[in-house]
CSV table of C-alpha atoms in Angstrom, one decimal:
chain,number,residue,atom,x,y,z
A,84,MET,CA,149.8,231.2,77.1
A,85,SER,CA,148.7,235.0,76.3
A,86,ARG,CA,150.7,237.1,74.0
A,87,GLY,CA,154.0,238.7,76.2
A,88,GLU,CA,153.9,235.9,78.6
A,89,LEU,CA,157.1,233.3,79.9
A,90,PRO,CA,156.3,229.9,79.5
A,91,GLY,CA,156.4,228.3,82.1
A,92,ALA,CA,155.0,227.9,85.9
A,93,PRO,CA,153.6,231.2,87.8
A,94,PRO,CA,156.6,232.6,90.2
A,95,GLU,CA,155.1,231.3,93.4
A,96,LYS,CA,155.2,228.3,91.9
A,97,ARG,CA,158.1,227.5,90.7
A,98,ARG,CA,161.2,225.7,91.7
A,99,THR,CA,163.6,228.0,94.2
A,100,PRO,CA,167.3,227.2,95.0
A,101,ASP,CA,168.5,227.5,98.7
A,102,GLY,CA,167.8,230.6,100.5
A,103,GLU,CA,164.6,232.1,101.9
A,104,ARG,CA,162.7,233.8,98.5
A,105,THR,CA,159.0,235.4,98.8
A,106,ASP,CA,155.8,233.8,97.2
A,107,GLN,CA,157.5,235.8,93.8
A,108,GLY,CA,160.3,234.3,94.4
A,109,ILE,CA,162.5,237.1,95.3
A,110,PRO,CA,165.3,236.5,97.7
A,111,VAL,CA,164.7,238.1,101.1
A,112,GLU,CA,168.8,237.6,102.7
A,113,GLY,CA,169.1,240.7,105.0
A,114,VAL,CA,165.7,241.5,104.9
A,115,ASP,CA,165.2,243.2,108.5
A,116,ARG,CA,162.8,241.1,110.1
A,117,GLN,CA,162.6,242.8,113.4
A,118,THR,CA,159.0,243.3,114.4
A,119,HIS,CA,157.7,246.9,115.2
A,120,GLU,CA,155.4,247.4,117.3
A,121,PRO,CA,152.6,250.9,116.2
A,122,ARG,CA,153.9,253.6,118.5
A,123,ARG,CA,152.3,257.4,118.9
A,124,ALA,CA,154.6,260.2,117.4
A,125,VAL,CA,154.1,263.9,118.0
A,126,LEU,CA,154.9,266.3,114.7
A,127,SER,CA,155.7,269.3,114.9
A,128,ALA,CA,155.9,271.3,111.7
A,129,LEU,CA,156.7,275.2,110.5
A,130,VAL,CA,155.1,275.3,107.5
A,131,LYS,CA,154.4,278.1,105.1
A,132,HIS,CA,151.1,280.0,105.4
A,133,GLU,CA,150.0,279.9,102.0
A,134,PRO,CA,146.4,278.5,100.7
A,135,GLY,CA,147.1,274.4,99.8
A,136,VAL,CA,150.0,273.5,102.3
A,137,LEU,CA,147.2,271.6,104.2
A,138,ALA,CA,146.4,269.5,101.0
A,139,GLU,CA,149.5,268.7,100.3
A,140,VAL,CA,150.6,267.7,104.1
A,141,SER,CA,147.5,265.6,104.5
A,142,GLY,CA,147.9,263.6,101.0
A,143,LEU,CA,151.4,262.9,101.7
A,144,PHE,CA,149.9,260.8,104.9
A,145,SER,CA,147.0,259.9,102.3
A,146,ARG,CA,149.0,258.4,99.5
A,147,ARG,CA,151.4,256.1,101.7
A,148,GLN,CA,148.2,255.3,103.9
A,149,TYR,CA,149.6,256.4,107.1
A,150,ASN,CA,146.8,257.1,109.9
A,151,ILE,CA,146.3,260.6,111.1
A,152,GLU,CA,145.0,260.6,114.7
A,153,SER,CA,144.9,264.6,114.9
A,154,LEU,CA,146.0,267.4,112.9
A,155,THR,CA,145.9,271.1,114.2
A,156,VAL,CA,147.3,274.2,112.0
A,157,GLY,CA,147.7,277.4,113.9
A,158,GLU,CA,149.3,280.6,113.4
A,159,THR,CA,152.8,281.5,114.7
A,160,ILE,CA,154.0,284.9,116.1
A,161,ASP,CA,155.5,285.3,112.0
A,162,ASP,CA,152.0,285.9,109.6
A,163,SER,CA,154.0,284.2,107.2
A,164,LEU,CA,153.9,281.2,108.4
A,165,ALA,CA,151.8,278.5,110.4
A,166,ARG,CA,152.6,275.6,112.7
A,167,MET,CA,151.5,271.7,112.2
A,168,THR,CA,151.2,269.0,114.9
A,169,ILE,CA,150.5,266.4,113.8
A,170,VAL,CA,150.0,262.8,115.6
A,171,VAL,CA,150.2,259.8,114.3
A,172,GLU,CA,150.5,256.2,115.9
A,173,GLU,CA,152.9,254.0,113.7
A,174,SER,CA,155.7,251.9,113.5
A,175,ARG,CA,159.1,253.4,113.9
A,176,PRO,CA,160.5,253.0,110.6
A,177,ASN,CA,157.0,254.5,109.7
A,178,ILE,CA,157.7,257.6,111.9
A,179,ASP,CA,161.1,257.9,110.3
A,180,GLN,CA,159.8,258.2,107.0
A,181,VAL,CA,157.2,260.7,107.5
A,182,LYS,CA,159.6,263.5,109.1
A,183,LYS,CA,161.9,262.2,105.9
A,184,GLN,CA,159.1,262.8,103.5
A,185,LEU,CA,158.0,266.2,105.2
A,186,ALA,CA,161.1,267.4,105.1
A,187,LYS,CA,161.6,267.6,101.5
A,188,ARG,CA,158.4,269.3,100.7
A,189,ILE,CA,159.1,272.9,99.6
A,190,PRO,CA,156.0,274.8,102.0
A,191,VAL,CA,157.9,272.8,105.2
A,192,ILE,CA,160.6,274.9,106.7
A,193,SER,CA,161.1,272.4,110.0
A,194,VAL,CA,160.2,268.8,110.9
A,195,ARG,CA,160.7,267.4,114.7
A,196,GLU,CA,159.5,264.6,116.7
A,197,LEU,CA,158.3,266.0,120.1
A,198,GLU,CA,159.1,263.4,122.7
A,199,GLU,CA,159.0,265.7,125.7
A,200,ALA,CA,156.5,268.4,124.8
A,201,VAL,CA,153.8,270.7,126.6
A,202,GLN,CA,150.5,269.2,125.0
A,203,ARG,CA,146.7,270.3,125.4
A,204,GLU,CA,143.7,270.0,123.4
A,205,LEU,CA,140.4,271.0,123.8
A,206,VAL,CA,136.7,269.7,124.0
A,207,ILE,CA,133.3,270.7,123.4
A,208,VAL,CA,130.7,268.5,124.8
A,209,LYS,CA,127.2,268.7,124.4
A,210,VAL,CA,125.4,266.5,126.8
A,211,ASP,CA,121.3,266.5,128.0
A,212,GLY,CA,120.2,269.5,130.3
A,213,ASP,CA,118.2,266.8,132.8
A,214,SER,CA,121.1,267.3,135.8
A,215,PRO,CA,121.9,270.9,135.5
A,216,ASP,CA,123.6,271.0,139.1
A,217,GLN,CA,125.5,267.4,138.8
A,218,VAL,CA,126.5,268.5,135.2
A,219,ASN,CA,127.8,272.0,136.3
A,220,ALA,CA,130.0,270.2,139.1
A,221,ILE,CA,131.8,267.7,136.8
A,222,THR,CA,132.6,271.2,134.7
A,223,GLU,CA,134.0,272.6,138.0
A,224,MET,CA,135.8,269.5,138.9
A,225,TYR,CA,137.9,269.5,135.3
A,226,ASP,CA,138.2,273.2,135.5
A,227,GLY,CA,135.6,273.5,132.4
A,228,GLN,CA,133.5,276.2,131.3
A,229,THR,CA,129.7,276.1,130.4
A,230,LEU,CA,129.5,277.8,127.1
A,231,ASP,CA,125.5,277.6,126.5
A,232,ALA,CA,122.4,276.1,128.8
A,233,GLY,CA,119.1,275.8,128.3
A,234,PRO,CA,116.3,273.3,129.7
A,235,ARG,CA,117.1,270.7,127.5
A,236,SER,CA,120.7,270.6,126.7
A,237,ILE,CA,124.2,272.3,128.3
A,238,THR,CA,127.3,272.8,126.2
A,239,VAL,CA,130.8,272.7,128.2
A,240,GLU,CA,134.4,273.4,127.4
A,241,ILE,CA,137.4,271.7,128.8
A,242,THR,CA,140.5,272.1,128.2
A,243,GLY,CA,143.8,269.7,129.5
A,244,ASP,CA,146.0,266.8,128.0
A,245,GLU,CA,144.8,263.5,126.7
A,246,GLN,CA,144.3,262.0,129.6
A,247,ARG,CA,142.5,264.7,131.4
A,248,ILE,CA,140.0,265.1,127.9
A,249,ASP,CA,139.1,261.4,128.6
A,250,ALA,CA,138.3,261.3,132.1
A,251,ALA,CA,136.2,264.7,131.6
A,252,ILE,CA,133.9,262.7,128.4
A,253,ASP,CA,133.7,259.6,130.8
A,254,ALA,CA,132.4,261.8,133.7
A,255,TYR,CA,129.8,263.6,131.0
A,256,ARG,CA,128.7,260.0,129.6
A,257,GLN,CA,126.0,260.0,132.4
A,258,PHE,CA,123.7,262.7,131.8
A,259,GLY,CA,123.6,261.6,127.9
A,260,ILE,CA,126.6,263.2,125.7
A,261,ARG,CA,124.2,264.3,122.9
A,262,GLU,CA,127.2,265.6,120.9
A,263,LEU,CA,131.0,266.4,121.1
A,264,THR,CA,133.9,268.1,119.0
A,265,ARG,CA,138.0,267.3,120.2
A,266,THR,CA,140.4,270.3,118.3
A,267,GLY,CA,143.5,267.8,118.6
A,268,TYR,CA,146.7,268.3,120.4
A,269,ALA,CA,148.6,271.4,120.1
A,270,ALA,CA,151.7,271.1,121.0
A,271,LEU,CA,155.6,273.2,121.5
A,272,ALA,CA,158.4,271.8,123.2
A,273,ARG,CA,159.1,271.8,126.7
A,274,GLY,CA,161.9,274.2,128.4
A,275,GLU,CA,163.9,276.7,126.6
A,276,LYS,CA,164.4,274.8,123.4
A,277,PRO,CA,163.1,276.1,120.2
A,278,THR,CA,160.4,273.6,118.5
A,279,ALA,CA,161.6,275.0,115.3
A,280,GLN,CA,164.7,274.1,114.4
A,281,VAL,CA,165.7,276.8,112.2
A,282,SER,CA,168.9,279.3,112.3
A,283,GLU,CA,166.5,282.0,114.6
A,284,PRO,CA,164.2,280.2,116.6
A,285,ASN,CA,160.6,281.8,116.7
A,286,GLN,CA,161.3,284.5,113.1
A,287,ALA,CA,160.8,284.1,109.6
A,288,PRO,CA,163.3,281.8,108.2
A,289,THR,CA,165.5,283.3,105.2
A,290,GLU,CA,165.1,282.8,101.5
A,291,ALA,CA,168.1,280.4,101.6
A,292,GLN,CA,166.4,278.3,104.7
A,293,VAL,CA,163.2,278.2,102.7
A,294,LYS,CA,164.3,277.6,99.3
A,295,THR,CA,164.5,273.9,97.7
A,296,GLU,CA,163.6,271.9,95.1
A,297,THR,CA,160.6,269.4,95.1
A,298,ILE,CA,161.5,266.0,95.4
A,299,ALA,CA,159.6,263.1,94.7
A,300,ASP,CA,158.9,260.4,97.2
A,301,ASP,CA,160.5,257.7,97.8
């Protein structure tokens, strides 16, 4: 027995009283035993447009080992604000926790999960140029645009929802895809309801709305 250790068997080998316990002997009464299946969620965060915000937000996901499927950042009608659209696939409790933690960040003005949203994504695909007529036919079918064409390769652009982008990529595979890049989601709430839930939608927040305290992760 080394200095500082208590005598006896380790916790997982000790006899425990009636009632279910963990391997470390901790009672588990009242623990939520429901299985939460992963689901995809689209989060829209209105943030201050300043250096370090992207690193702070992505760092929050990294520390908690949450998987980001896509993250896009863009300008709003106010130069001092930016909008982040984050797509994650996590359990319902984890998604709720992400929203709570994001809302605590000083640079974050508003966080909202978009249940119904107008979503678009852009993909740029470079394929072999052996069959230009067939490539052009696929591009026209998906209302795309040819960005660059040469004797050896053709580069096209397609915009649409995720299903449309996936289908277009599958259609181009027959020509030999050399490279592709996808932007990830850009999304706004559907209808007249504002995407950012601040007192004056689409306007810069007041100092009272922006000012908050740094709060550590739970």
